[in-house]
C-alpha atoms as one frame of an Amber mdcrd trajectory, in Angstrom:
protein
  21.681 -36.571  -8.873  19.243 -38.640 -10.860  16.407 -36.394 -10.008  18.438
 -33.300 -11.031  19.268 -34.832 -14.368  15.755 -35.822 -15.001  14.546 -32.325
 -14.334  17.166 -30.832 -16.647  16.267 -33.139 -19.516  12.577 -32.510 -19.027
  12.919 -28.748 -19.065  15.357 -28.830 -21.935  13.024 -30.834 -24.016  10.187
 -28.624 -23.036  12.014 -25.536 -23.874  12.936 -26.907 -27.298   9.267 -27.577
 -27.940   8.384 -24.135 -26.665  10.936 -22.436 -28.978   9.405 -24.191 -31.943
   5.999 -23.052 -30.750   7.070 -19.513 -30.383   8.778 -19.469 -33.706   5.520
 -20.781 -35.467   3.421 -18.272 -33.412   5.422 -15.343 -34.373   4.437 -16.036
 -38.007   0.833 -17.023 -37.285  -0.344 -14.474 -34.740  -0.952 -10.697 -35.016
  -0.855 -10.239 -31.300   2.700 -10.323 -29.804   4.108 -10.155 -26.314   7.848
  -9.750 -25.410   9.108 -11.237 -22.226  12.396 -11.197 -20.212  13.553 -13.204
 -17.336  14.630 -11.446 -14.112  18.303 -12.242 -13.216  17.253 -13.139  -9.615
  20.743 -11.771  -8.610  19.345 -10.551  -5.196  17.863 -14.013  -4.352  19.874
 -16.501  -2.163  19.737 -19.390  -4.802  22.531 -21.259  -6.374  22.991 -21.115
 -10.079  21.558 -24.410 -10.847  18.444 -23.780  -8.876  18.008 -20.467 -10.503
  18.387 -21.981 -13.952  15.713 -24.582 -13.187  13.334 -21.943 -11.876  13.988
 -19.726 -14.878  13.247 -22.740 -17.264  10.154 -23.595 -15.352   8.824 -19.955
 -15.680   9.255 -19.829 -19.368   7.492 -23.165 -19.965   4.697 -22.193 -17.615
   4.066 -19.009 -19.563   4.264 -20.672 -22.859   2.077 -23.672 -21.936  -0.538
 -21.283 -20.423  -0.701 -19.261 -23.744  -0.441 -22.252 -26.116  -4.017 -21.911
 -27.379  -4.339 -18.067 -27.030  -2.859 -16.976 -30.257  -0.419 -14.740 -28.566
   3.168 -14.791 -29.900   6.025 -14.710 -27.451   9.256 -13.017 -28.177  12.420
 -13.334 -25.803  14.154  -9.988 -25.302  16.088  -8.100 -22.777  13.835  -5.770
 -20.744  15.780  -2.625 -21.802  15.837  -3.603 -25.451  12.256  -4.696 -26.226
  10.195  -3.177 -29.128   8.330  -0.150 -27.743   5.150  -1.315 -29.624   5.054
  -4.579 -27.823   3.704  -5.326 -24.373   6.343  -6.733 -22.074   6.098  -9.455
 -19.537   8.601  -9.876 -16.663   9.286 -13.449 -15.392  10.370 -13.926 -11.901
  10.275 -10.337 -10.585  10.109  -9.870  -6.917   6.964  -8.082  -5.735   7.968
  -5.421  -3.231   6.493  -2.313  -1.565   8.516  -0.155  -3.918   7.210  -1.712
  -7.258   3.681  -2.657  -6.008   2.011  -0.020  -8.216   4.279  -0.506 -11.276
   2.868  -3.786 -12.601  -0.230  -5.947 -13.166   0.771  -8.888 -10.906  -0.452
 -11.728 -13.165   0.396 -14.866 -11.206   2.885 -15.861  -8.467   5.842 -18.199
  -9.208   8.239 -18.773  -6.226   8.006 -17.820  -2.496  11.145 -17.444  -0.523
  11.915 -16.581   3.092  12.735 -12.966   3.447  14.125 -10.445   5.875  17.195
 -12.236   7.282  18.062 -13.716   3.926  18.284 -10.279   2.329  15.124 -10.870
   0.258  12.666  -7.977   0.342   9.378  -9.190   1.858   6.310  -9.008  -0.276
   3.450  -7.039   1.484   0.518  -9.175   2.892   1.872 -12.522   1.515   0.157
 -14.833   3.976  -0.557 -15.251   7.667   2.027 -17.952   8.273   4.905 -17.296
  10.953   7.542 -17.044   8.214   7.494 -13.945   6.133   8.150 -14.391   2.423
   9.084 -12.477  -0.805   7.170 -13.847  -3.881   8.320 -13.682  -7.471   5.679
 -13.191 -10.198   4.781 -13.136 -13.868   4.047  -9.406 -14.199   2.937  -7.102
 -16.916   4.060  -3.422 -16.912   1.084  -1.306 -15.739  -0.303   1.067 -18.360
  -3.882   1.473 -19.454  -3.105  -0.028 -22.918  -2.311  -3.329 -21.135  -5.360
  -3.727 -18.989  -7.303  -6.054 -21.391  -4.151  -8.145 -21.827  -3.649  -8.403
 -18.067  -7.259  -9.673 -17.765  -6.587 -12.245 -20.443  -3.309 -13.376 -19.001
  -4.549 -13.704 -15.530  -7.584 -15.746 -16.577  -5.547 -17.961 -18.887  -2.685
 -18.647 -16.448  -5.155 -19.430 -13.557  -6.908 -21.919 -15.874  -3.579 -23.598
 -16.645  -2.679 -23.786 -13.005  -5.716 -25.859 -12.116  -4.713 -28.490 -14.893
  -2.861 -31.805 -14.616  -0.289 -30.388 -17.086   0.766 -27.769 -14.460   1.068
 -30.297 -11.743   3.394 -32.420 -13.989   5.377 -29.328 -14.631   5.658 -28.006
 -11.096   5.811 -31.169  -8.892   9.226 -32.496 -10.288  10.787 -28.971  -9.722
   9.506 -29.073  -6.178  11.161 -32.427  -5.718  14.444 -31.260  -7.246  14.511
 -28.080  -5.132  13.769 -30.000  -1.941  17.480 -31.127  -2.054  18.339 -27.627
  -0.696  14.960 -26.662   0.573  13.472 -29.640   2.349  10.170 -27.891   3.189
   9.467 -26.880  -0.466   5.965 -27.633  -1.723   3.368 -26.395  -4.177   0.622
 -24.333  -2.611  -1.908 -21.882  -4.164  -0.243 -22.455  -7.527   2.990 -21.144
  -6.032   6.228 -23.128  -5.262   7.021 -22.118  -1.731  10.606 -22.949  -0.590
  10.048 -22.369   3.159   6.968 -24.515   3.216   3.210 -24.084   3.809   1.686
 -20.634   3.222  -1.501 -19.569   4.895  -4.417 -17.752   3.191  -6.916 -16.827
   5.885 -10.434 -16.589   4.446 -12.336 -17.056   7.708 -13.292 -13.345   7.810
 -14.227 -13.007   4.094 -17.350 -10.932   3.715 -19.251 -11.640   0.440 -21.744
  -8.973  -0.941 -23.834  -9.102  -4.094 -24.911  -6.156  -6.238 -28.534  -6.975
  -7.305 -28.673  -7.489 -11.133 -31.722  -9.038 -12.755 -31.185 -12.697 -13.830
 -27.575 -12.580 -12.604 -28.046 -12.024  -8.777 -31.465 -11.163  -7.567 -33.690
 -11.741  -4.580 -36.237 -14.486  -4.745 -39.831 -14.417  -3.299 -38.376 -15.566
   0.089 -35.456 -13.200   0.156 -32.930 -15.794  -1.090 -30.316 -14.813  -3.582
 -30.662 -16.449  -6.882 -29.167 -16.040 -10.392 -26.286 -17.549 -12.396 -23.545
 -15.376 -10.816 -24.987 -16.048  -7.358 -24.726 -19.786  -8.058 -21.092 -19.325
  -9.402 -20.028 -17.574  -6.211 -21.620 -20.146  -4.075 -19.706 -22.801  -5.961
 -16.572 -20.905  -5.353 -17.200 -20.888  -1.626 -17.956 -24.524  -1.630 -14.727
 -25.227  -3.551 -12.848 -23.366  -0.737 -14.887 -25.203   1.946 -16.525 -21.938
   3.182 -20.117 -21.345   4.204 -22.263 -19.930   1.335 -23.343 -16.865   3.231
 -23.832 -13.915   0.843 -25.306 -10.575   1.649 -26.752  -8.012  -0.760 -26.496
  -4.287  -0.766 -26.826  -1.220  -3.070 -23.886  -0.365  -5.137 -23.018   2.780
  -3.184 -22.732   0.834   0.022 -20.691  -1.886  -1.669 -18.246   0.678  -2.944
 -17.942   2.369   0.460 -17.254  -1.014   2.192 -14.715  -2.153  -0.318 -12.756
   1.212   0.015 -12.784   1.062   3.887 -12.435  -2.649   4.689 -10.358  -5.637
   3.792 -11.580  -9.124   2.767 -14.650  -7.791   1.091 -15.620  -9.940  -1.974
 -18.200  -8.366  -4.269 -19.991  -9.266  -7.457 -20.699  -8.246 -10.085 -18.412
  -5.237 -10.536 -17.675  -3.746 -13.985 -13.855  -3.264 -14.322 -12.779   0.344
 -15.036  -9.452   2.126 -14.709 -10.629   4.139 -11.695 -11.634   0.901  -9.898
  -8.187  -0.672 -10.348  -7.079   1.215  -7.132 -10.089  -0.256  -5.094 -10.392
  -3.827  -6.222  -8.385  -6.972  -7.039 -10.120  -8.726 -10.002 -10.678 -12.307
  -9.174 -12.500 -13.676 -12.250 -14.813 -12.500 -15.016 -18.415 -13.457 -15.086
 -19.901 -11.576 -17.960 -19.008  -9.288 -20.851 -21.269  -6.756 -22.368 -21.165
  -4.994 -25.692 -22.125  -1.289 -25.358 -23.047   0.990 -28.229 -25.831   2.537
 -30.168 -28.771   0.380 -31.227 -31.559   1.401 -33.618 -34.048   0.326 -36.332
 -33.258   0.566 -40.026 -30.036   2.542 -39.475 -26.756   2.110 -41.239 -23.666
   0.826 -39.314 -20.903   3.363 -38.338 -17.401   2.173 -37.492 -17.195   4.526
 -34.455 -19.276   6.991 -32.389 -17.346   9.838 -34.125 -18.931   8.831 -37.388
 -22.518   8.863 -36.188 -24.445  11.835 -37.556 -24.915  14.496 -34.772 -28.459
  14.907 -35.887 -29.291  11.504 -34.258 -31.387  11.728 -31.164 -29.855   9.514
 -28.421 -31.651   7.952 -25.559 -30.022   6.348 -22.466 -30.788   5.958 -18.779
 -30.728   8.914 -16.506 -27.554   9.182 -14.201 -25.825   6.670 -16.494 -22.175
   7.245 -17.632 -23.292   6.923 -21.256 -25.479  10.048 -20.954 -22.364  12.216
 -20.345 -20.496  10.317 -23.177 -23.130  11.223 -25.575 -23.292  14.923 -24.440
 -19.442  15.123 -24.627 -19.707  13.864 -28.274 -22.217  16.599 -29.251 -25.443
  14.621 -29.380 -28.990  15.567 -28.420 -29.682  13.270 -25.420 -32.821  12.177
 -23.590 -32.737  10.388 -20.187 -35.150   7.579 -19.224 -36.023   5.888 -15.938
 -35.876   2.322 -17.189 -34.775   0.127 -20.207 -38.451  -0.624 -20.933 -39.219
   3.179 -21.300 -36.162   3.634 -23.429 -36.871   0.850 -25.890 -40.493   1.969
 -26.162 -39.383   5.424 -27.048 -37.203   3.950 -29.830 -40.131   1.923 -31.149
 -42.296   5.049 -31.007 -39.738   7.084 -32.989 -39.187   9.480 -30.059 -35.474
   8.801 -30.368 -33.247   7.505 -33.162 -30.947   5.203 -31.285 -30.615   3.734
 -27.783 -27.150   4.011 -26.147 -26.795   0.890 -24.030 -25.957  -2.731 -24.338
 -27.411  -5.639 -26.293 -28.446  -7.315 -23.072 -30.232  -4.115 -21.843 -32.003
  -3.705 -25.161 -33.230  -7.284 -25.114 -34.321  -6.973 -21.399 -36.133  -3.658
 -22.185 -37.993  -4.801 -25.315 -41.442  -5.933 -24.306 -42.771  -5.834 -27.848
 -43.248  -8.857 -30.106 -40.162 -10.928 -30.665 -39.946 -10.196 -34.485 -39.978
  -6.428 -33.632 -37.230  -6.737 -31.075 -35.160  -8.695 -33.314 -34.983  -5.743
 -35.773 -33.246  -3.642 -33.318 -29.572  -3.781 -34.472 -26.224  -2.433 -33.379
 -25.614   0.926 -35.212 -22.157   1.705 -33.690 -19.979  -0.084 -31.169 -18.616
   1.939 -28.200 -16.848  -0.597 -25.935 -16.931  -4.101 -24.383 -17.107  -4.051
 -20.617 -16.312  -7.003 -18.162 -18.073  -7.610 -15.018 -16.053  -9.373 -12.269
 -16.106 -11.115  -8.996 -13.791  -8.638  -7.139 -11.923  -8.395  -3.781 -11.198
  -5.231  -1.848  -7.576  -4.102  -2.090  -7.328  -2.549   1.376  -4.712  -4.721
   3.264  -5.753  -7.822   1.523  -3.690 -10.985   1.561  -2.398 -11.662  -1.887
  -2.649 -15.425  -1.257  -6.383 -15.056  -0.616  -6.696 -13.504  -4.077  -4.796
 -16.514  -5.604  -6.871 -18.950  -3.728  -9.940 -17.342  -5.037  -8.717 -17.210
  -8.544  -7.817 -20.973  -8.557 -11.168 -21.914  -6.959 -13.039 -19.897  -9.619
 -10.979 -21.545 -12.556 -11.906 -25.000 -11.037 -15.577 -24.099 -10.801 -15.637
 -22.799 -14.416 -14.475 -26.269 -15.547 -16.793 -28.234 -13.275 -19.715 -30.208
 -14.482 -21.926 -28.723 -11.685 -21.397 -25.119 -12.883 -21.683 -25.985 -16.669
 -25.012 -27.645 -15.948 -26.112 -24.510 -14.075 -24.937 -22.287 -16.883 -26.594
 -24.438 -19.618 -29.907 -24.461 -17.690 -29.617 -20.625 -17.173 -28.784 -20.019
 -20.810 -31.815 -21.898 -22.055 -34.098 -20.013 -19.581 -32.920 -16.501 -20.681
 -33.198 -17.475 -24.253 -36.631 -18.925 -24.139 -38.215 -16.671 -21.523 -36.600
 -13.382 -22.163 -35.108 -13.643 -25.721 -31.773 -12.213 -24.528 -28.976 -12.532
 -27.078 -25.963 -14.192 -25.553 -23.359 -16.853 -25.809 -20.823 -18.383 -23.387
 -17.075 -18.845 -23.558 -14.990 -20.580 -20.917 -17.799 -20.215 -18.353 -18.077
 -16.405 -18.948 -21.400 -14.872 -20.305 -21.092 -12.660 -23.457 -24.294 -10.681
 -23.768 -24.380 -10.549 -27.542 -24.898 -13.014 -30.467 -21.913 -15.094 -31.089
 -22.184 -14.391 -34.843
C-alpha cells in the first residue's frame, strides 16, 4: 500500500509539472502535436494499474520531448485538430493495424492469447507470447520526419537515468499483481523476461568514401563503420561486418530477415523494406553554383540554367521533370570541374558531394554556394523488415542511443571531423552524434 501511494503521488506531481510544461510550450512553440490515451478496455488490467500505466505513458512522452520545442495537446482521438499530427499512447500493436502507424516506442508487454489480448507479431523468442502497447504516430507521408524525430528522441530518453527513475517504481508497483514484471529493452514486461535473439544478425555495409570504405588491407574503416562496431560491442556481439554493392544489399534486405545495413537513405518507398534503427548523417541537396542569386525553391530557378548531375542519379530525372537542360557526368570531380569551366551553370547535388568533388584551390571551392535548396535526406543504420523481431529493433535502437552518448564514439567523431575538415575541406557539423553535411551557419 505504501508503494502504491508513493507511485500515485510521484505521478500526480509529475503530471502537474508536465501540464505546466505543456501550457508553456503551447505558447512558445510553433510545432504542435496532439495525443490521446488508449482506453485499454481490451486489456486484462484493473482500473488502478491502468491509471498508473496511463500516467506513466504521458510523463514518458512529455519528458522525452521536453527539450524538443514540440507542444503537446491532450485530445480525444476523434476530435483532434485535423492540422495537427496525432500520437496514440498505449495502442496495442496487432496484425490488423501493423501498417496504420509509425510504431515509435514500446510501452507495456502483456501475455496474450489465453488472456484475450491480441498477440503482437514477432514480439520476441521467449516461450510466452505477448501483446505490446506502443507510442504510435498515424502513418502518413507528412508525418515521416516527425516519426524520425520522435523515435530518436524517445530512444535517447530511454537510455537516461531519468527514465529508469520513472519506470522502475512503476515496475515495483505492478509487481503486486504481476510478480514477474521487469523492465527490459525499454519496455515494462508484465510476464517477465523478453528475448531478442541477435545471434543470426547479418551486418552489411554500403561503401561510401570517408563513412565506410575499404582500407589497404581490406578492412572496413570510416566513421559509420566505427559507429556500427561500437553498437555491436554494446550488444556484446562480434564486430563482423561485410561489404557489398547497393543492389545486392537491397536484394538481401528484401528476401531475408535479420539483415542490418548501413548507410541507407530513408525514402517513402524504402519504408516497406526497412526498419530505421538510427540516423548517421543528413545531407542538404540542392543546386550549387558560382555568383548566382538564391532562389526559394526549384520552381523559381530560371529554366535557362544548365544543370549538371551524376548519370543514373535520381536528381537527373528530377531536373528533367522540372524542365531543365541536364548533363550527366561520371563523377563528382568531373561535375564540379565542369561548373568551374562554365560548361554548366549549377550542380544538382549535395554540399558534401560538391566539397568532395572540388579539387581546385580552397578559396575557389569556397565560392561555390547554395543556389536553391531541394531537400534534406537522412542516411540510417537500417534493419530488414522481413519477419524481424521487433525487440531486436528496440535493442539496436537503445544500443545506438548509448553509443552516441559515449566518450569513445564522441572521441572517434571529433577525430574524424577534424580529419575531413583539414584534409578534404568538407563542410559539416555534428548534432547529437549525427553528421550534418553542411555548414552550421
